[in-house]
PDB file of C-alpha atoms in Angstrom:
ATOM      1  CA  GLY W 445       0.000   0.000   0.000  1.00  0.00           C
ATOM      2  CA  GLN W 446       0.916   3.663  -0.102  1.00  0.00           C
ATOM      3  CA  GLN W 447       3.402   4.811   2.493  1.00  0.00           C
ATOM      4  CA  LEU W 448       4.524   8.233   3.561  1.00  0.00           C
ATOM      5  CA  ASN W 449       7.990   8.862   4.916  1.00  0.00           C
ATOM      6  CA  GLN W 450       7.871  11.747   7.348  1.00  0.00           C
ATOM      7  CA  SER W 451      10.974  13.327   8.803  1.00  0.00           C
ATOM      8  CA  PRO W 452      12.339  14.149  11.187  1.00  0.00           C
ATOM      9  CA  GLN W 453      10.763  11.809  13.705  1.00  0.00           C
ATOM     10  CA  SER W 454      11.313  14.339  16.482  1.00  0.00           C
ATOM     11  CA  MET W 455      12.743  17.805  16.972  1.00  0.00           C
ATOM     12  CA  PHE W 456      13.911  19.752  20.001  1.00  0.00           C
ATOM     13  CA  ILE W 457      14.245  23.468  19.377  1.00  0.00           C
ATOM     14  CA  GLN W 458      14.496  26.746  21.225  1.00  0.00           C
ATOM     15  CA  GLU W 459      11.635  29.213  21.242  1.00  0.00           C
ATOM     16  CA  GLY W 460      11.991  31.628  18.343  1.00  0.00           C
ATOM     17  CA  GLU W 461      13.680  29.165  16.010  1.00  0.00           C
ATOM     18  CA  ASP W 462      12.245  28.138  12.663  1.00  0.00           C
ATOM     19  CA  VAL W 463      11.217  24.527  12.044  1.00  0.00           C
ATOM     20  CA  SER W 464      10.996  22.481   8.879  1.00  0.00           C
ATOM     21  CA  MET W 465       9.579  18.997   8.366  1.00  0.00           C
ATOM     22  CA  ASN W 466       8.721  17.052   5.260  1.00  0.00           C
ATOM     23  CA  CYS W 467       6.989  14.054   3.794  1.00  0.00           C
ATOM     24  CA  THR W 468       7.794  11.985   0.744  1.00  0.00           C
ATOM     25  CA  SER W 469       5.817   9.300  -0.985  1.00  0.00           C
ATOM     26  CA  SER W 470       6.399   6.652  -3.617  1.00  0.00           C
ATOM     27  CA  SER W 471       2.956   7.481  -5.034  1.00  0.00           C
ATOM     28  CA  ILE W 472       1.453  10.720  -6.230  1.00  0.00           C
ATOM     29  CA  PHE W 473      -1.327  12.440  -4.331  1.00  0.00           C
ATOM     30  CA  ASN W 474      -3.935  14.974  -5.395  1.00  0.00           C
ATOM     31  CA  THR W 475      -4.059  16.597  -1.980  1.00  0.00           C
ATOM     32  CA  TRP W 476      -1.521  17.005   0.779  1.00  0.00           C
ATOM     33  CA  LEU W 477      -2.629  17.898   4.271  1.00  0.00           C
ATOM     34  CA  TRP W 478      -0.865  18.767   7.504  1.00  0.00           C
ATOM     35  CA  TYR W 479      -2.424  18.058  10.891  1.00  0.00           C
ATOM     36  CA  LYS W 480      -1.316  18.892  14.421  1.00  0.00           C
ATOM     37  CA  GLN W 481      -2.119  16.788  17.458  1.00  0.00           C
ATOM     38  CA  ASP W 482      -1.893  18.328  20.908  1.00  0.00           C
ATOM     39  CA  PRO W 483      -1.421  15.991  23.878  1.00  0.00           C
ATOM     40  CA  GLY W 484      -4.683  14.227  24.730  1.00  0.00           C
ATOM     41  CA  GLU W 485      -6.484  15.622  21.709  1.00  0.00           C
ATOM     42  CA  GLY W 486      -7.378  14.469  18.226  1.00  0.00           C
ATOM     43  CA  PRO W 487      -5.463  15.804  15.205  1.00  0.00           C
ATOM     44  CA  VAL W 488      -6.567  19.181  13.866  1.00  0.00           C
ATOM     45  CA  LEU W 489      -6.161  20.246  10.254  1.00  0.00           C
ATOM     46  CA  LEU W 490      -3.592  23.027   9.783  1.00  0.00           C
ATOM     47  CA  ILE W 491      -3.191  23.374   6.036  1.00  0.00           C
ATOM     48  CA  ALA W 492      -4.591  21.627   2.944  1.00  0.00           C
ATOM     49  CA  LEU W 493      -2.822  21.814  -0.433  1.00  0.00           C
ATOM     50  CA  TYR W 494      -4.637  21.017  -3.657  1.00  0.00           C
ATOM     51  CA  LYS W 495      -2.288  21.868  -6.534  1.00  0.00           C
ATOM     52  CA  ALA W 496       1.214  20.760  -7.396  1.00  0.00           C
ATOM     53  CA  GLY W 497       3.597  23.610  -6.660  1.00  0.00           C
ATOM     54  CA  GLU W 498       1.100  25.334  -4.388  1.00  0.00           C
ATOM     55  CA  LEU W 499       2.574  27.294  -1.501  1.00  0.00           C
ATOM     56  CA  THR W 500       0.124  28.136   1.263  1.00  0.00           C
ATOM     57  CA  SER W 501       0.521  30.049   4.502  1.00  0.00           C
ATOM     58  CA  ASN W 502      -1.531  30.036   7.674  1.00  0.00           C
ATOM     59  CA  GLY W 503      -0.054  32.532  10.113  1.00  0.00           C
ATOM     60  CA  ARG W 504       3.436  31.342  10.988  1.00  0.00           C
ATOM     61  CA  LEU W 505       2.917  28.120   9.066  1.00  0.00           C
ATOM     62  CA  THR W 506       3.882  27.643   5.449  1.00  0.00           C
ATOM     63  CA  ALA W 507       3.399  24.447   3.476  1.00  0.00           C
ATOM     64  CA  GLN W 508       4.157  23.462  -0.086  1.00  0.00           C
ATOM     65  CA  PHE W 509       2.808  20.783  -2.409  1.00  0.00           C
ATOM     66  CA  GLY W 510       5.774  19.420  -4.331  1.00  0.00           C
ATOM     67  CA  ILE W 511       5.888  19.700  -8.122  1.00  0.00           C
ATOM     68  CA  THR W 512       6.198  15.931  -8.481  1.00  0.00           C
ATOM     69  CA  ARG W 513       3.089  15.486  -6.255  1.00  0.00           C
ATOM     70  CA  LYS W 514       5.136  13.043  -4.216  1.00  0.00           C
ATOM     71  CA  ASP W 515       6.272  15.341  -1.449  1.00  0.00           C
ATOM     72  CA  SER W 516       5.336  18.224   0.808  1.00  0.00           C
ATOM     73  CA  PHE W 517       6.993  20.284   3.488  1.00  0.00           C
ATOM     74  CA  LEU W 518       5.774  22.311   6.437  1.00  0.00           C
ATOM     75  CA  ASN W 519       7.680  25.245   7.906  1.00  0.00           C
ATOM     76  CA  ILE W 520       6.947  26.933  11.201  1.00  0.00           C
ATOM     77  CA  SER W 521       8.566  30.298  11.732  1.00  0.00           C
ATOM     78  CA  ALA W 522       9.464  31.898  15.058  1.00  0.00           C
ATOM     79  CA  SER W 523       8.317  28.919  17.117  1.00  0.00           C
ATOM     80  CA  ILE W 524       6.488  29.433  20.408  1.00  0.00           C
ATOM     81  CA  PRO W 525       5.816  26.998  23.273  1.00  0.00           C
ATOM     82  CA  SER W 526       2.273  26.253  22.118  1.00  0.00           C
ATOM     83  CA  ASP W 527       3.661  24.827  18.865  1.00  0.00           C
ATOM     84  CA  VAL W 528       4.527  21.716  20.873  1.00  0.00           C
ATOM     85  CA  GLY W 529       2.759  18.615  19.598  1.00  0.00           C
ATOM     86  CA  ILE W 530       2.840  15.958  16.922  1.00  0.00           C
ATOM     87  CA  TYR W 531       2.608  17.058  13.309  1.00  0.00           C
ATOM     88  CA  PHE W 532       1.250  14.610  10.752  1.00  0.00           C
ATOM     89  CA  CYS W 533       1.341  14.829   7.002  1.00  0.00           C
ATOM     90  CA  ALA W 534      -1.364  13.081   5.025  1.00  0.00           C
ATOM     91  CA  GLY W 535      -1.917  12.375   1.372  1.00  0.00           C
ATOM     92  CA  HIS W 536      -5.228  11.974  -0.376  1.00  0.00           C
ATOM     93  CA  GLY W 537      -5.658  10.361  -3.768  1.00  0.00           C
ATOM     94  CA  GLY W 538      -8.696  12.324  -4.915  1.00  0.00           C
ATOM     95  CA  SER W 539     -11.789  10.257  -5.577  1.00  0.00           C
ATOM     96  CA  ASN W 540     -10.336   7.499  -3.480  1.00  0.00           C
ATOM     97  CA  TYR W 541     -11.456   7.998   0.098  1.00  0.00           C
ATOM     98  CA  LYS W 542      -8.239   6.617   1.503  1.00  0.00           C
ATOM     99  CA  LEU W 543      -6.119   9.065   3.441  1.00  0.00           C
ATOM    100  CA  THR W 544      -2.557   7.973   4.100  1.00  0.00           C
ATOM    101  CA  PHE W 545      -0.822   9.409   7.176  1.00  0.00           C
ATOM    102  CA  GLY W 546       2.839   9.828   7.944  1.00  0.00           C
ATOM    103  CA  LYS W 547       4.151   8.580  11.284  1.00  0.00           C
ATOM    104  CA  GLY W 548       4.374  12.084  12.694  1.00  0.00           C
ATOM    105  CA  THR W 549       7.006  14.562  13.845  1.00  0.00           C
ATOM    106  CA  LEU W 550       7.126  15.231  17.579  1.00  0.00           C
ATOM    107  CA  LEU W 551       8.042  18.876  18.172  1.00  0.00           C
ATOM    108  CA  THR W 552       9.332  20.110  21.505  1.00  0.00           C
ATOM    109  CA  VAL W 553       9.931  23.825  22.017  1.00  0.00           C
ATOM    110  CA  ASN W 554      12.101  24.926  24.903  1.00  0.00           C
ATOM    111  CA  PRO W 555      11.127  28.351  26.252  1.00  0.00           C
TER     112      PRO W 555
ATOM    113  CA  GLY L 396     -23.052  19.081  17.189  1.00  0.00           C
ATOM    114  CA  ALA L 397     -20.210  21.452  16.476  1.00  0.00           C
ATOM    115  CA  GLY L 398     -17.539  18.788  16.346  1.00  0.00           C
ATOM    116  CA  VAL L 399     -16.963  15.056  16.389  1.00  0.00           C
ATOM    117  CA  SER L 400     -17.902  13.672  19.770  1.00  0.00           C
ATOM    118  CA  GLN L 401     -16.486  10.440  21.195  1.00  0.00           C
ATOM    119  CA  SER L 402     -17.315   8.501  24.324  1.00  0.00           C
ATOM    120  CA  PRO L 403     -16.084   7.348  26.680  1.00  0.00           C
ATOM    121  CA  SER L 404     -12.994   9.550  26.767  1.00  0.00           C
ATOM    122  CA  ASN L 405     -11.246   6.994  28.957  1.00  0.00           C
ATOM    123  CA  LYS L 406     -11.962   3.327  29.480  1.00  0.00           C
ATOM    124  CA  VAL L 407     -10.081   0.905  31.691  1.00  0.00           C
ATOM    125  CA  THR L 408     -11.077  -2.715  31.343  1.00  0.00           C
ATOM    126  CA  GLU L 409      -9.857  -6.152  32.257  1.00  0.00           C
ATOM    127  CA  LYS L 410      -8.407  -8.491  29.708  1.00  0.00           C
ATOM    128  CA  GLY L 411     -11.120 -10.623  28.143  1.00  0.00           C
ATOM    129  CA  LYS L 412     -13.943  -8.124  28.577  1.00  0.00           C
ATOM    130  CA  ASP L 413     -15.812  -6.527  25.681  1.00  0.00           C
ATOM    131  CA  VAL L 414     -15.796  -2.774  25.129  1.00  0.00           C
ATOM    132  CA  GLU L 415     -17.891  -0.471  23.002  1.00  0.00           C
ATOM    133  CA  LEU L 416     -16.720   2.928  21.825  1.00  0.00           C
ATOM    134  CA  ARG L 417     -19.046   5.518  20.388  1.00  0.00           C
ATOM    135  CA  CYS L 418     -18.579   8.244  17.795  1.00  0.00           C
ATOM    136  CA  ASP L 419     -21.032  11.014  16.958  1.00  0.00           C
ATOM    137  CA  PRO L 420     -19.878  12.688  13.724  1.00  0.00           C
ATOM    138  CA  ILE L 421     -20.455  16.235  12.576  1.00  0.00           C
ATOM    139  CA  SER L 422     -24.022  16.589  11.355  1.00  0.00           C
ATOM    140  CA  GLY L 423     -24.235  16.189   7.596  1.00  0.00           C
ATOM    141  CA  HIS L 424     -20.853  14.517   7.217  1.00  0.00           C
ATOM    142  CA  THR L 425     -21.288  11.451   5.061  1.00  0.00           C
ATOM    143  CA  ALA L 426     -17.964   9.761   5.692  1.00  0.00           C
ATOM    144  CA  LEU L 427     -16.724   8.344   8.990  1.00  0.00           C
ATOM    145  CA  TYR L 428     -13.380   6.779   9.856  1.00  0.00           C
ATOM    146  CA  TRP L 429     -11.983   4.929  12.831  1.00  0.00           C
ATOM    147  CA  TYR L 430      -8.242   5.019  13.525  1.00  0.00           C
ATOM    148  CA  ARG L 431      -6.117   3.474  16.242  1.00  0.00           C
ATOM    149  CA  GLN L 432      -3.135   5.288  17.736  1.00  0.00           C
ATOM    150  CA  ARG L 433      -0.803   3.366  19.992  1.00  0.00           C
ATOM    151  CA  LEU L 434       1.352   5.337  22.407  1.00  0.00           C
ATOM    152  CA  GLY L 435       3.869   7.400  20.495  1.00  0.00           C
ATOM    153  CA  GLN L 436       2.774   5.992  17.172  1.00  0.00           C
ATOM    154  CA  GLY L 437       1.025   7.251  14.072  1.00  0.00           C
ATOM    155  CA  LEU L 438      -2.547   6.719  12.937  1.00  0.00           C
ATOM    156  CA  GLU L 439      -3.552   3.205  11.979  1.00  0.00           C
ATOM    157  CA  PHE L 440      -6.618   2.989   9.721  1.00  0.00           C
ATOM    158  CA  LEU L 441      -9.298   0.603  10.991  1.00  0.00           C
ATOM    159  CA  ILE L 442     -12.550   1.079   9.104  1.00  0.00           C
ATOM    160  CA  TYR L 443     -14.358   3.531   6.819  1.00  0.00           C
ATOM    161  CA  PHE L 444     -18.086   4.218   6.351  1.00  0.00           C
ATOM    162  CA  GLN L 445     -19.588   6.213   3.495  1.00  0.00           C
ATOM    163  CA  GLY L 446     -23.343   6.712   3.582  1.00  0.00           C
ATOM    164  CA  ASN L 447     -25.159   3.428   3.023  1.00  0.00           C
ATOM    165  CA  SER L 448     -22.320   1.826   1.061  1.00  0.00           C
ATOM    166  CA  ALA L 449     -20.610  -1.289   2.339  1.00  0.00           C
ATOM    167  CA  PRO L 450     -17.877  -0.246   4.801  1.00  0.00           C
ATOM    168  CA  ASP L 451     -14.195  -0.754   4.117  1.00  0.00           C
ATOM    169  CA  LYS L 452     -13.126  -3.038   6.964  1.00  0.00           C
ATOM    170  CA  SER L 453      -9.680  -3.735   5.583  1.00  0.00           C
ATOM    171  CA  GLY L 454      -7.886  -2.157   8.547  1.00  0.00           C
ATOM    172  CA  LEU L 455      -9.557  -4.135  11.318  1.00  0.00           C
ATOM    173  CA  PRO L 456      -6.740  -6.104  12.990  1.00  0.00           C
ATOM    174  CA  SER L 457      -8.750  -9.190  13.920  1.00  0.00           C
ATOM    175  CA  ASP L 458     -12.261 -10.607  14.031  1.00  0.00           C
ATOM    176  CA  ARG L 459     -12.520  -9.378  17.618  1.00  0.00           C
ATOM    177  CA  PHE L 460     -12.993  -5.909  16.152  1.00  0.00           C
ATOM    178  CA  SER L 461     -16.255  -4.789  14.563  1.00  0.00           C
ATOM    179  CA  ALA L 462     -17.979  -1.508  13.858  1.00  0.00           C
ATOM    180  CA  GLU L 463     -21.437  -0.366  12.892  1.00  0.00           C
ATOM    181  CA  ARG L 464     -22.964   2.778  11.556  1.00  0.00           C
ATOM    182  CA  THR L 465     -26.557   3.380  10.627  1.00  0.00           C
ATOM    183  CA  GLY L 466     -26.862   5.813   7.737  1.00  0.00           C
ATOM    184  CA  GLU L 467     -24.971   9.009   8.454  1.00  0.00           C
ATOM    185  CA  SER L 468     -25.346   8.917  12.205  1.00  0.00           C
ATOM    186  CA  VAL L 469     -23.586   7.486  15.207  1.00  0.00           C
ATOM    187  CA  SER L 470     -20.994   4.736  14.864  1.00  0.00           C
ATOM    188  CA  THR L 471     -19.897   2.211  17.444  1.00  0.00           C
ATOM    189  CA  LEU L 472     -16.613   0.309  17.491  1.00  0.00           C
ATOM    190  CA  THR L 473     -16.757  -2.918  19.466  1.00  0.00           C
ATOM    191  CA  ILE L 474     -13.750  -4.877  20.672  1.00  0.00           C
ATOM    192  CA  GLN L 475     -14.520  -8.339  21.999  1.00  0.00           C
ATOM    193  CA  ARG L 476     -12.363 -10.302  24.420  1.00  0.00           C
ATOM    194  CA  THR L 477      -9.948  -7.417  24.808  1.00  0.00           C
ATOM    195  CA  GLN L 478      -6.214  -8.055  24.945  1.00  0.00           C
ATOM    196  CA  GLN L 479      -3.473  -5.883  26.390  1.00  0.00           C
ATOM    197  CA  GLU L 480      -2.226  -5.038  22.906  1.00  0.00           C
ATOM    198  CA  ASP L 481      -5.594  -3.390  22.241  1.00  0.00           C
ATOM    199  CA  SER L 482      -4.589  -0.592  24.605  1.00  0.00           C
ATOM    200  CA  ALA L 483      -4.500   2.571  22.508  1.00  0.00           C
ATOM    201  CA  VAL L 484      -6.378   5.739  21.688  1.00  0.00           C
ATOM    202  CA  TYR L 485      -9.207   5.099  19.245  1.00  0.00           C
ATOM    203  CA  LEU L 486      -9.884   8.128  17.094  1.00  0.00           C
ATOM    204  CA  CYS L 487     -12.981   8.793  15.054  1.00  0.00           C
ATOM    205  CA  ALA L 488     -13.080  11.289  12.193  1.00  0.00           C
ATOM    206  CA  SER L 489     -15.754  12.507   9.821  1.00  0.00           C
ATOM    207  CA  ARG L 490     -15.554  14.172   6.433  1.00  0.00           C
ATOM    208  CA  ALA L 491     -18.018  16.247   4.486  1.00  0.00           C
ATOM    209  CA  GLY L 492     -17.468  15.042   0.953  1.00  0.00           C
ATOM    210  CA  LEU L 493     -15.878  12.340  -1.159  1.00  0.00           C
ATOM    211  CA  ASN L 494     -13.200  14.357  -2.879  1.00  0.00           C
ATOM    212  CA  THR L 495     -11.592  16.066   0.044  1.00  0.00           C
ATOM    213  CA  GLY L 496      -9.073  14.716   2.482  1.00  0.00           C
ATOM    214  CA  GLU L 497     -10.116  17.151   5.184  1.00  0.00           C
ATOM    215  CA  LEU L 498     -10.980  14.990   8.165  1.00  0.00           C
ATOM    216  CA  PHE L 499     -12.322  16.328  11.424  1.00  0.00           C
ATOM    217  CA  PHE L 500     -11.240  14.257  14.395  1.00  0.00           C
ATOM    218  CA  GLY L 501     -12.782  13.671  17.772  1.00  0.00           C
ATOM    219  CA  GLU L 502     -10.670  13.771  20.909  1.00  0.00           C
ATOM    220  CA  GLY L 503     -10.424  10.007  20.998  1.00  0.00           C
ATOM    221  CA  SER L 504     -11.278   7.232  23.425  1.00  0.00           C
ATOM    222  CA  ARG L 505      -8.280   6.070  25.450  1.00  0.00           C
ATOM    223  CA  LEU L 506      -8.562   2.338  26.115  1.00  0.00           C
ATOM    224  CA  THR L 507      -6.429   0.638  28.717  1.00  0.00           C
ATOM    225  CA  VAL L 508      -6.625  -3.129  29.019  1.00  0.00           C
ATOM    226  CA  LEU L 509      -5.192  -4.480  32.257  1.00  0.00           C
TER     227      LEU L 509
END
C-alpha cells in the first residue's frame, strides 16, 4: 500500500527558532494535508494543499505541495511553546477515500 | 453538534472483557473513519463508512474488532475479548465530501486493558 515517509521523527528546538519537516511518498497524491495533534487531543487540520507547486501560509505556518506530487513540506517560523505537539502529514488520492498518514514529527519547544 | 464527539474519553477494562466505543460525527458529514493510535505511534486505519455503502473493513486487525454505523449517524466500534495489545487511543473522524481529504477528528477514546 501507499506509504509516507515523514521526517524528522522528532525535533527539540528553542523558542523563536524556525522549524521544517517534510513528507515523501512513492505514489502521487492529489491533496496534501498537515495536521497537528496536541497531547490528549485528536489531530486538527492546519493546512490543505490542492495543486502541485502550491505554496500556502496560515499565520506562521507555510506548506508546499511538491511539483512531483510526491512530497510536501511544512515550515513553522518563530516557534512558540504552544507549537509543541505531533505534526502529521497526510496524502489523499482524490476520488479514493483513503487518506494515508505519515508517522508524525514530535516537536518540543524549549522556552 | 459542532464537532466530532467520542465517548467514553477513557476506558479501563480487564483483559477478556468486551468494550464499546461511540462516535457522533459532525451533522451532515457522510464519511466516517476509525483510527487506532498506539502510544507514540502514528494513525492506523481501521474502518471507513460512506453513507449506506458497504464499509471498508480492511484495517480491522482481527475478528474481535467490529464496527457499525446506521446511515450518516452514530458509529460504534466494538472490541470483543480485549487483549493488552488493544490498549490505545481510538480516534474517530468525519468528512463532508468524497473528494476532500479534510478529516475532522474527535478527541479520541483512550482504552487501557489491564
